[in-house]
XYZ file of C-alpha atoms in Angstrom:
587
model
C -9.968 -5.406 41.288
C -8.237 -5.724 37.893
C -9.750 -3.579 35.146
C -9.249 -5.081 31.711
C -7.997 -2.553 29.163
C -9.979 -2.140 25.964
C -8.569 -3.985 22.968
C -9.540 -3.884 19.341
C -11.307 -7.228 19.744
C -13.370 -6.070 22.719
C -14.270 -2.890 20.844
C -15.578 -4.835 17.823
C -17.596 -7.102 20.104
C -19.126 -4.020 21.729
C -19.866 -2.450 18.341
C -21.587 -5.629 17.153
C -23.745 -5.699 20.292
C -24.622 -2.005 19.983
C -25.354 -1.949 16.252
C -27.510 -5.084 16.031
C -28.974 -5.461 12.540
C -27.516 -2.166 11.278
C -25.627 -2.479 7.971
C -21.898 -3.090 8.236
C -20.546 -3.918 4.772
C -21.817 -3.906 1.204
C -19.886 -5.822 -1.436
C -20.489 -4.231 -4.814
C -20.195 -6.193 -8.064
C -21.163 -5.439 -11.649
C -24.267 -7.602 -11.199
C -25.470 -6.433 -7.788
C -24.657 -5.835 -4.122
C -24.263 -8.302 -1.252
C -25.108 -6.971 2.217
C -23.705 -7.906 5.627
C -25.108 -6.466 8.864
C -23.377 -6.283 12.225
C -25.488 -9.066 13.746
C -24.819 -11.417 10.827
C -21.109 -10.594 10.843
C -21.007 -11.297 14.580
C -22.746 -14.666 14.137
C -20.548 -15.845 11.267
C -17.381 -14.685 13.014
C -18.319 -16.569 16.174
C -18.906 -19.752 14.158
C -15.430 -19.463 12.627
C -13.952 -18.603 16.027
C -15.583 -21.642 17.610
C -14.058 -23.889 14.925
C -10.627 -22.399 15.625
C -10.985 -22.662 19.401
C -12.130 -26.296 19.236
C -8.866 -27.101 17.446
C -6.699 -25.313 19.980
C -5.727 -22.526 17.588
C -6.142 -19.616 19.989
C -2.824 -17.781 20.052
C -1.677 -19.571 16.879
C -1.140 -18.104 13.419
C -3.877 -18.732 10.841
C -3.345 -18.064 7.138
C -6.232 -16.200 5.456
C -6.492 -16.850 1.700
C -9.691 -15.096 0.654
C -10.655 -12.813 -2.201
C -11.262 -9.197 -1.196
C -14.924 -9.729 -0.400
C -17.149 -10.331 2.614
C -15.688 -13.797 3.211
C -12.403 -12.124 4.104
C -14.124 -9.782 6.567
C -15.863 -12.608 8.432
C -12.707 -14.732 8.506
C -10.557 -11.902 9.868
C -13.083 -11.023 12.578
C -13.381 -14.750 13.318
C -9.659 -14.867 14.063
C -9.993 -11.850 16.388
C -12.910 -13.524 18.188
C -10.886 -16.736 18.597
C -7.786 -14.998 19.912
C -5.928 -16.364 16.871
C -3.362 -14.364 14.887
C -4.590 -13.713 11.358
C -2.020 -13.828 8.545
C -3.731 -12.254 5.515
C -2.332 -13.108 2.074
C -3.659 -13.042 -1.492
C -5.536 -16.197 -2.542
C -3.769 -18.516 -5.018
C -3.869 -17.387 -8.626
C -3.012 -20.785 -10.062
C 0.656 -19.949 -10.650
C 3.428 -21.992 -9.081
C 5.320 -18.815 -8.191
C 2.310 -17.641 -6.170
C 2.109 -20.916 -4.243
C 5.834 -20.711 -3.522
C 5.394 -17.260 -1.962
C 2.484 -18.548 0.127
C 4.672 -21.426 1.263
C 7.366 -18.963 2.385
C 4.800 -16.939 4.325
C 3.264 -20.074 5.876
C 6.665 -21.398 6.927
C 7.902 -18.051 8.238
C 4.704 -17.374 10.211
C 4.473 -20.995 11.444
C 0.805 -21.077 10.552
C -1.279 -23.836 12.084
C -4.344 -23.672 9.816
C -5.690 -22.095 6.635
C -8.985 -20.279 6.194
C -10.175 -19.823 2.611
C -13.248 -20.230 0.391
C -14.836 -23.298 -1.159
C -13.566 -22.210 -4.572
C -9.940 -22.231 -3.428
C -9.922 -24.938 -0.730
C -9.285 -28.027 -2.941
C -6.244 -26.514 -4.681
C -4.828 -25.183 -1.403
C -5.303 -28.476 0.442
C -3.725 -30.430 -2.409
C -0.766 -28.107 -2.694
C 0.024 -28.014 1.024
C -0.396 -31.814 1.228
C 2.065 -32.514 -1.603
C 4.413 -29.561 -2.079
C 3.841 -27.296 0.896
C 5.919 -27.157 4.062
C 3.434 -29.436 5.869
C -0.214 -30.537 5.609
C -2.478 -28.000 7.318
C -6.153 -28.106 8.330
C -8.049 -26.029 5.776
C -11.517 -24.555 6.322
C -13.802 -23.124 3.640
C -15.460 -20.381 5.659
C -18.206 -19.756 3.071
C -19.452 -23.349 2.886
C -22.342 -23.016 5.336
C -22.115 -23.281 9.145
C -18.540 -24.130 10.055
C -18.741 -24.198 13.835
C -21.187 -23.877 16.707
C -21.384 -20.241 17.794
C -22.915 -21.458 21.049
C -19.569 -23.016 21.976
C -17.620 -19.800 21.348
C -15.743 -18.311 24.298
C -14.663 -14.675 24.424
C -10.848 -14.520 24.368
C -9.027 -12.766 27.188
C -7.299 -10.392 24.776
C -4.682 -8.019 26.178
C -3.314 -4.841 24.582
C 0.107 -6.368 23.906
C -1.308 -9.500 22.246
C -0.673 -9.907 18.531
C -3.725 -9.017 16.453
C -2.324 -10.079 13.088
C 0.826 -10.359 10.978
C 0.996 -8.019 7.981
C 3.418 -9.488 5.465
C 5.158 -6.846 3.428
C 5.100 -7.281 -0.326
C 8.645 -6.171 -0.912
C 10.876 -7.323 -3.729
C 12.954 -9.811 -1.752
C 12.314 -13.552 -1.775
C 11.873 -13.567 1.989
C 8.730 -11.594 2.955
C 8.725 -10.091 6.445
C 5.749 -10.237 8.813
C 5.047 -6.973 10.647
C 3.762 -7.763 14.144
C 0.671 -5.600 14.723
C -0.609 -5.751 18.295
C -4.024 -4.931 19.716
C -2.471 -1.773 21.171
C -1.047 -0.761 17.763
C -4.458 -1.186 16.153
C -6.259 0.853 18.779
C -3.681 3.649 18.517
C -3.682 3.817 14.734
C -7.450 3.636 14.347
C -7.633 6.621 16.710
C -5.006 8.403 14.598
C -6.962 7.688 11.398
C -10.140 9.034 12.972
C -8.352 12.216 14.042
C -6.791 12.766 10.638
C -9.847 12.044 8.491
C -12.571 13.286 10.830
C -14.177 9.828 10.708
C -17.182 9.079 12.932
C -19.897 6.417 13.231
C -21.816 8.405 10.590
C -19.009 8.041 8.051
C -19.311 5.696 5.079
C -16.106 4.110 3.808
C -15.509 2.871 0.271
C -12.653 0.872 -1.230
C -11.537 -1.370 -4.082
C -8.158 -2.052 -2.455
C -7.006 -5.618 -1.656
C -8.142 -6.435 1.863
C -5.014 -8.442 2.660
C -2.982 -5.216 2.361
C -2.710 -2.645 5.155
C -4.447 0.265 3.383
C -7.440 -1.830 2.388
C -7.659 -3.747 5.660
C -6.931 -1.155 8.339
C -8.292 1.903 6.582
C -11.423 0.476 4.980
C -12.445 -2.559 7.050
C -11.055 -2.176 10.569
C -11.683 1.596 10.809
C -15.438 1.270 10.039
C -15.647 -1.594 12.557
C -13.803 0.540 15.116
C -16.328 3.313 14.505
C -19.418 1.109 14.195
C -19.835 2.646 10.743
C -20.658 1.275 7.290
C -18.422 0.459 4.322
C -18.840 -0.410 0.650
C -16.221 -2.745 -0.834
C -15.358 -3.664 -4.404
C -13.085 -6.328 -5.862
C -9.782 -4.877 -7.149
C -10.248 -6.612 -10.502
C -13.524 -4.730 -11.028
C -11.741 -1.422 -10.521
C -8.873 -2.356 -12.838
C -11.312 -3.377 -15.580
C -13.438 -0.267 -15.189
C -12.153 2.459 -12.838
C -15.408 4.375 -13.214
C -17.181 1.639 -11.234
C -15.349 2.850 -8.114
C -16.527 6.410 -8.632
C -20.084 5.202 -9.242
C -19.913 3.306 -5.944
C -18.843 6.528 -4.182
C -22.106 8.206 -5.138
C -24.449 5.204 -5.078
C -23.457 4.206 -1.533
C -22.891 7.676 -0.078
C -19.185 7.096 0.551
C -17.536 9.897 2.531
C -14.044 8.416 3.137
C -12.038 6.202 0.814
C -9.123 6.206 -1.540
C -6.089 4.499 -2.958
C -2.657 5.098 -4.470
C -1.972 7.970 -6.859
C -2.141 5.693 -9.895
C -5.824 4.958 -9.185
C -6.750 8.611 -9.594
C -4.631 8.837 -12.746
C -6.459 5.803 -14.177
C -9.809 7.454 -13.524
C -8.692 10.594 -15.357
C -7.561 8.573 -18.372
C -10.337 6.023 -18.638
C -13.597 7.581 -17.426
C -15.356 8.947 -20.496
C -17.181 12.249 -20.792
C -20.471 10.425 -21.231
C -19.992 8.719 -17.857
C -19.631 11.947 -15.859
C -23.381 12.517 -15.723
C -23.786 9.261 -13.753
C -21.343 10.300 -11.034
C -22.054 12.108 -7.775
C -18.861 12.821 -5.841
C -20.261 15.713 -3.825
C -20.379 13.717 -0.578
C -16.742 12.572 -0.757
C -15.031 14.237 2.233
C -11.652 12.467 2.334
C -10.277 11.072 -0.932
C -7.201 9.395 0.528
C -4.132 9.418 -1.714
C -1.140 7.507 -0.400
C 1.069 4.384 -0.681
C 3.156 5.978 -3.465
C 4.332 9.509 -4.310
C 1.377 11.883 -4.640
C 1.752 13.770 -7.907
C 0.590 17.366 -8.264
C -0.390 16.841 -11.900
C -2.642 13.935 -10.907
C -4.296 15.935 -8.120
C -4.912 18.837 -10.480
C -6.137 16.670 -13.366
C -8.521 14.619 -11.197
C -9.929 17.726 -9.516
C -10.532 19.444 -12.836
C -11.902 16.337 -14.552
C -14.440 15.467 -11.866
C -15.491 18.929 -10.710
C -18.654 18.582 -12.861
C -19.504 15.483 -10.787
C -19.284 17.472 -7.554
C -15.711 16.636 -6.522
C -14.214 19.412 -4.380
C -10.466 20.138 -4.286
C -10.468 20.194 -0.476
C -11.701 16.594 -0.482
C -8.282 15.335 -1.567
C -6.466 13.772 1.400
C -2.773 13.182 0.617
C -1.360 11.008 3.389
C 1.636 8.938 4.388
C 2.051 5.684 6.247
C 3.318 2.123 6.036
C 2.745 -1.360 7.428
C 5.434 -0.856 10.074
C 3.426 2.039 11.556
C 0.241 -0.091 11.346
C -0.966 2.330 8.654
C -1.295 6.117 8.791
C 1.363 8.592 10.011
C 0.258 11.904 8.508
C -2.670 13.350 6.606
C -3.970 16.579 5.142
C -6.205 18.497 7.582
C -9.849 18.055 6.757
C -11.381 20.816 4.686
C -8.071 22.121 3.343
C -6.676 21.764 -0.143
C -3.529 19.693 -0.705
C -0.392 21.697 0.053
C 1.664 22.037 -3.136
C 5.196 23.418 -3.177
C 7.416 24.017 -6.224
C 11.088 23.629 -5.392
C 14.421 24.051 -7.126
C 15.328 20.682 -8.714
C 19.062 21.118 -8.201
C 18.643 21.954 -4.539
C 16.378 18.928 -4.105
C 19.118 16.707 -5.491
C 21.435 18.221 -2.866
C 18.923 17.461 -0.112
C 17.236 20.840 0.343
C 13.723 22.171 -0.232
C 14.357 25.577 -1.766
C 11.786 27.659 -3.608
C 12.081 27.491 -7.389
C 13.792 30.478 -8.944
C 13.162 31.769 -12.452
C 13.772 29.428 -15.373
C 15.831 26.862 -13.478
C 14.537 23.255 -13.459
C 11.909 22.759 -10.778
C 9.938 19.969 -9.120
C 6.441 20.271 -7.733
C 5.850 18.363 -4.482
C 2.592 17.580 -2.713
C 2.636 17.585 1.072
C 1.530 14.377 2.781
C -0.194 16.334 5.534
C 0.534 17.041 9.158
C 1.636 14.781 12.001
C -0.504 14.915 15.141
C 1.716 15.121 18.205
C -0.564 12.849 20.230
C -0.022 10.088 17.660
C 3.602 10.272 16.486
C 6.977 11.900 16.751
C 8.647 12.350 13.363
C 12.248 13.374 12.702
C 14.157 13.873 9.466
C 17.533 12.247 9.959
C 20.827 11.946 8.113
C 20.827 8.184 7.427
C 24.607 7.904 7.797
C 25.263 9.950 10.935
C 21.837 9.524 12.631
C 21.847 13.260 13.281
C 18.480 15.047 13.037
C 18.231 17.585 10.238
C 16.708 21.055 10.260
C 13.378 21.943 8.689
C 13.584 22.034 4.920
C 16.417 19.469 4.726
C 15.848 16.106 3.061
C 16.784 12.976 4.959
C 15.365 9.651 6.119
C 11.991 9.798 7.866
C 12.163 8.349 11.404
C 9.002 7.703 13.408
C 8.014 6.618 16.902
C 4.673 6.321 18.668
C 2.108 3.833 19.943
C 1.148 2.813 16.389
C 4.662 1.634 15.516
C 4.581 -2.158 15.386
C 6.615 -4.407 17.646
C 8.950 -5.508 14.858
C 9.229 -8.301 12.305
C 8.071 -11.779 13.223
C 10.993 -14.104 14.086
C 13.557 -11.627 12.707
C 15.380 -10.125 15.702
C 18.273 -8.676 13.676
C 16.019 -6.896 11.177
C 13.812 -5.727 14.052
C 16.790 -4.250 15.903
C 18.056 -2.522 12.747
C 14.740 -1.055 11.533
C 12.721 -0.616 14.743
C 15.544 0.068 17.191
C 17.269 3.119 15.729
C 18.722 5.784 18.048
C 19.270 9.454 17.267
C 22.823 10.678 17.669
C 23.105 13.089 20.564
C 19.626 12.439 21.929
C 19.586 13.003 25.721
C 19.372 9.712 27.640
C 16.126 10.796 29.290
C 14.530 11.178 25.863
C 16.259 8.314 24.082
C 14.084 5.608 22.681
C 13.701 3.308 19.727
C 12.854 4.946 16.414
C 11.517 3.282 13.278
C 13.693 3.822 10.222
C 11.149 4.044 7.417
C 13.595 3.893 4.522
C 11.691 6.823 2.989
C 13.248 10.173 2.169
C 11.425 13.358 3.069
C 11.466 16.757 4.713
C 9.407 18.758 7.177
C 8.509 22.251 5.980
C 5.593 24.644 6.423
C 4.088 22.236 8.965
C 3.834 19.529 6.273
C 5.617 16.214 5.785
C 6.953 15.974 2.230
C 7.870 12.473 1.055
C 10.409 12.696 -1.747
C 11.387 9.076 -2.448
C 12.874 5.817 -1.195
C 16.377 5.809 0.262
C 17.473 2.611 -1.506
C 15.845 3.531 -4.839
C 17.615 6.854 -5.270
C 19.394 6.965 -8.633
C 22.936 8.356 -8.552
C 24.086 9.268 -12.075
C 27.032 11.554 -12.820
C 27.166 12.533 -9.156
C 23.503 13.597 -9.072
C 20.700 12.235 -6.923
C 17.618 11.651 -9.088
C 14.264 10.363 -7.927
C 13.036 7.412 -10.016
C 9.386 8.457 -10.010
C 10.356 11.779 -11.589
C 12.221 9.967 -14.367
C 9.273 7.627 -14.898
C 6.839 10.533 -15.144
C 8.986 12.398 -17.682
C 9.504 9.252 -19.756
C 5.815 8.330 -19.701
C 4.840 11.815 -20.882
C 7.012 11.444 -23.982
C 4.421 9.402 -25.876
C 0.727 8.733 -25.319
C 1.213 4.988 -25.874
C 3.354 4.660 -22.745
C 2.070 3.485 -19.380
C 3.577 2.279 -16.115
C 7.350 2.513 -15.884
C 10.269 1.600 -13.660
C 13.534 3.535 -13.569
C 16.686 2.438 -11.770
C 20.463 2.464 -12.149
C 22.936 -0.340 -12.802
C 26.714 -0.332 -12.573
C 28.336 -1.267 -15.872
C 31.481 -0.643 -17.888
C 34.872 0.585 -16.789
C 34.857 1.715 -13.183
C 31.338 0.406 -12.609
C 29.731 3.717 -13.580
C 26.036 4.124 -12.732
C 23.865 4.003 -15.852
C 20.160 4.797 -16.072
C 17.700 2.104 -17.167
C 14.082 2.912 -18.027
C 11.466 0.201 -18.532
C 8.074 1.262 -19.886
C 4.881 -0.616 -20.569
C 3.361 0.180 -23.934
C 0.473 -0.854 -26.121
C 1.904 0.622 -29.316
C -0.387 0.516 -32.354
C 1.086 -1.406 -35.281
C 1.794 1.795 -37.184
C 3.882 3.201 -34.314
C 7.643 3.067 -34.801
C 9.089 1.815 -31.461
C 12.459 3.337 -32.265
C 10.838 6.765 -32.495
C 9.092 6.172 -29.167
C 12.404 5.296 -27.498
C 14.072 8.339 -29.013
C 11.303 10.576 -27.641
C 11.783 9.007 -24.204
C 15.523 9.573 -24.342
C 15.056 13.172 -25.454
C 12.514 13.863 -22.689
C 14.754 12.428 -19.965
C 17.811 14.260 -21.275
C 15.937 17.556 -21.450
C 14.457 17.170 -17.975
C 17.447 15.793 -16.051
C 20.495 16.352 -18.271
C 21.449 12.675 -17.944
C 21.470 10.062 -20.712
C 18.836 7.333 -20.806
C 20.975 4.997 -22.855
C 18.949 1.901 -21.981
C 15.208 1.889 -22.632
C 12.990 -1.200 -22.788
C 9.428 -1.234 -24.113
C 7.502 -4.106 -22.531
C 3.979 -5.485 -22.599
C 1.322 -4.138 -20.212
C 1.490 -5.900 -16.853
C 5.244 -6.510 -17.016
C 6.226 -3.836 -14.489
C 5.716 -5.382 -11.076
C 3.762 -3.574 -8.381
C 3.061 -4.302 -4.735
C -0.527 -4.959 -3.686
C -0.859 -1.264 -2.817
C 0.343 -0.144 -6.251
C 3.973 0.770 -5.512
C 6.449 0.123 -8.310
C 8.760 -2.733 -7.286
C 11.901 -1.147 -8.734
C 14.319 -3.388 -6.847
C 12.607 -6.473 -8.261
C 12.531 -4.976 -11.767
C 16.254 -4.272 -11.522
C 16.903 -7.863 -10.492
C 14.765 -9.260 -13.321
C 16.540 -6.997 -15.789
C 20.011 -8.051 -14.663
C 18.999 -11.724 -14.741
C 17.789 -11.366 -18.331
C 14.289 -12.425 -17.320
C 12.454 -9.605 -19.119
C 11.135 -10.038 -22.641
C 10.842 -6.592 -24.209
C 9.014 -5.914 -27.435
C 11.739 -3.432 -28.289
C 14.909 -2.439 -26.483
C 17.873 -0.123 -26.877
C 20.821 -0.869 -24.585
C 24.118 0.859 -24.027
C 26.941 -1.516 -25.021
C 28.273 -1.688 -21.458
C 24.803 -2.536 -20.137
C 24.226 -5.079 -22.908
C 27.495 -6.771 -21.944
C 26.362 -6.852 -18.322
C 22.959 -8.380 -19.057
C 23.944 -10.514 -22.014
C 20.655 -12.216 -22.731
C 18.736 -9.150 -24.016
C 19.772 -8.132 -27.561
C 20.514 -4.467 -28.201
C 17.410 -4.145 -30.355
C 14.500 -6.548 -30.721
């Protein structure tokens, strides 16, 4: 007798049967809350699945273009129930550039249908019919009954079947689809549960985009895996009023939930003293902080700011992961404070974690937690020689384990390069494919420290400088400055590397932008002993981010070199100005 192995789909079906009318998801808006129970989710998902199955779309890719609300949840589960491969992507924002990216994803994934909402369906149908790669059947999943649940058939899902394609939001014009299998999902949801201490009694809470891995896997698929409950909020609501997220934490009894470092920094800056009395953060057990470098000053400031609302320092959960590992790789042990280590800045530039000494420049790093041996193997590797490095040495983070995805959809060369790495000198009996993360880090004191991105490292005057450190120093130079992007360009005789700093600002009229730039240059010079000869002040929203909040420095560098940025004020080194051409030295 053949025993069918459990898959993520079969687990969700079992959870829906077990939980009945128990609450599954709440969608929180400024005007009220929409509720979705397990039984209702199961019914709606089966209707969508029946529609897909009737059209022969089992095993085919289906593009999901929903806002981050309950319609997305039902559509994604509907794809699982149909045995279709969901391809989540952000819904159209009315810009041609957005439609062009969707067209690239649709063509690359070879999607056979589109699921969306009634609000977006007409524009999507019209665009795909006239300018898209091909006309596609388009279903508005929120427009009443869409299929007959009585005709639904349970798919014969297997562990190696694709569950969905997670398209990375990198800076290139050709997005890559990470192939996440049923087996990957089951392994990573188990890893998340181990790391966070999640259980069916947990309550999850998120404002993150649901088409991105942290929002989807951590805050939708983990509660479904547990049979737990989650509260969701639209990202735009959080960006307008970050305090709404913290209110949701208390109002809905959230125990697990989080976002990138910048979200916590926004809460510190924008939640007013008068609002603290309305907050209850005492039940927050795992405040996940990942997707970008975790900053010690942010952790300290948030903890201090919201202690009166019941936030406990041991609730912070610095973590590390990426789409290629399904989601989580490491996390801070539950009930322990974030591990903070101050290291010698010069040694860090040379690739070593060495304790800070006296008055020498130092950097404070936050550990991204521990790696559970039953989930992953992690090595720190010299990216050039593929030799593993000793504890305390900085190199590229390599990972392998059951959560590591099968590769990139229809990209065998990129899959072989990124997912098929081999350690130099590894015994044949132990040899196996490793994932090259492209992230720099070190293992020390039982913690994984993530120090930066391999390709974003700035090399100026023979020194390795981390861009997020430059951005933080520049931003601190003036209170009017916000999000920044730092990178290097080669310009002038010999193609010397020169530092470029781009900073968003909302300068009051009385502020002298030249003085602001001079303060930035002085701060960077004092901190790193390198010149910031090129500084651009740009409007808020100019610095591009991924959907998880990471600064898209490679894209910003490309836009800068193409002359596609429109600064309010700029100071450029002559060699850089000659390279770019279209941006005047001062505006």
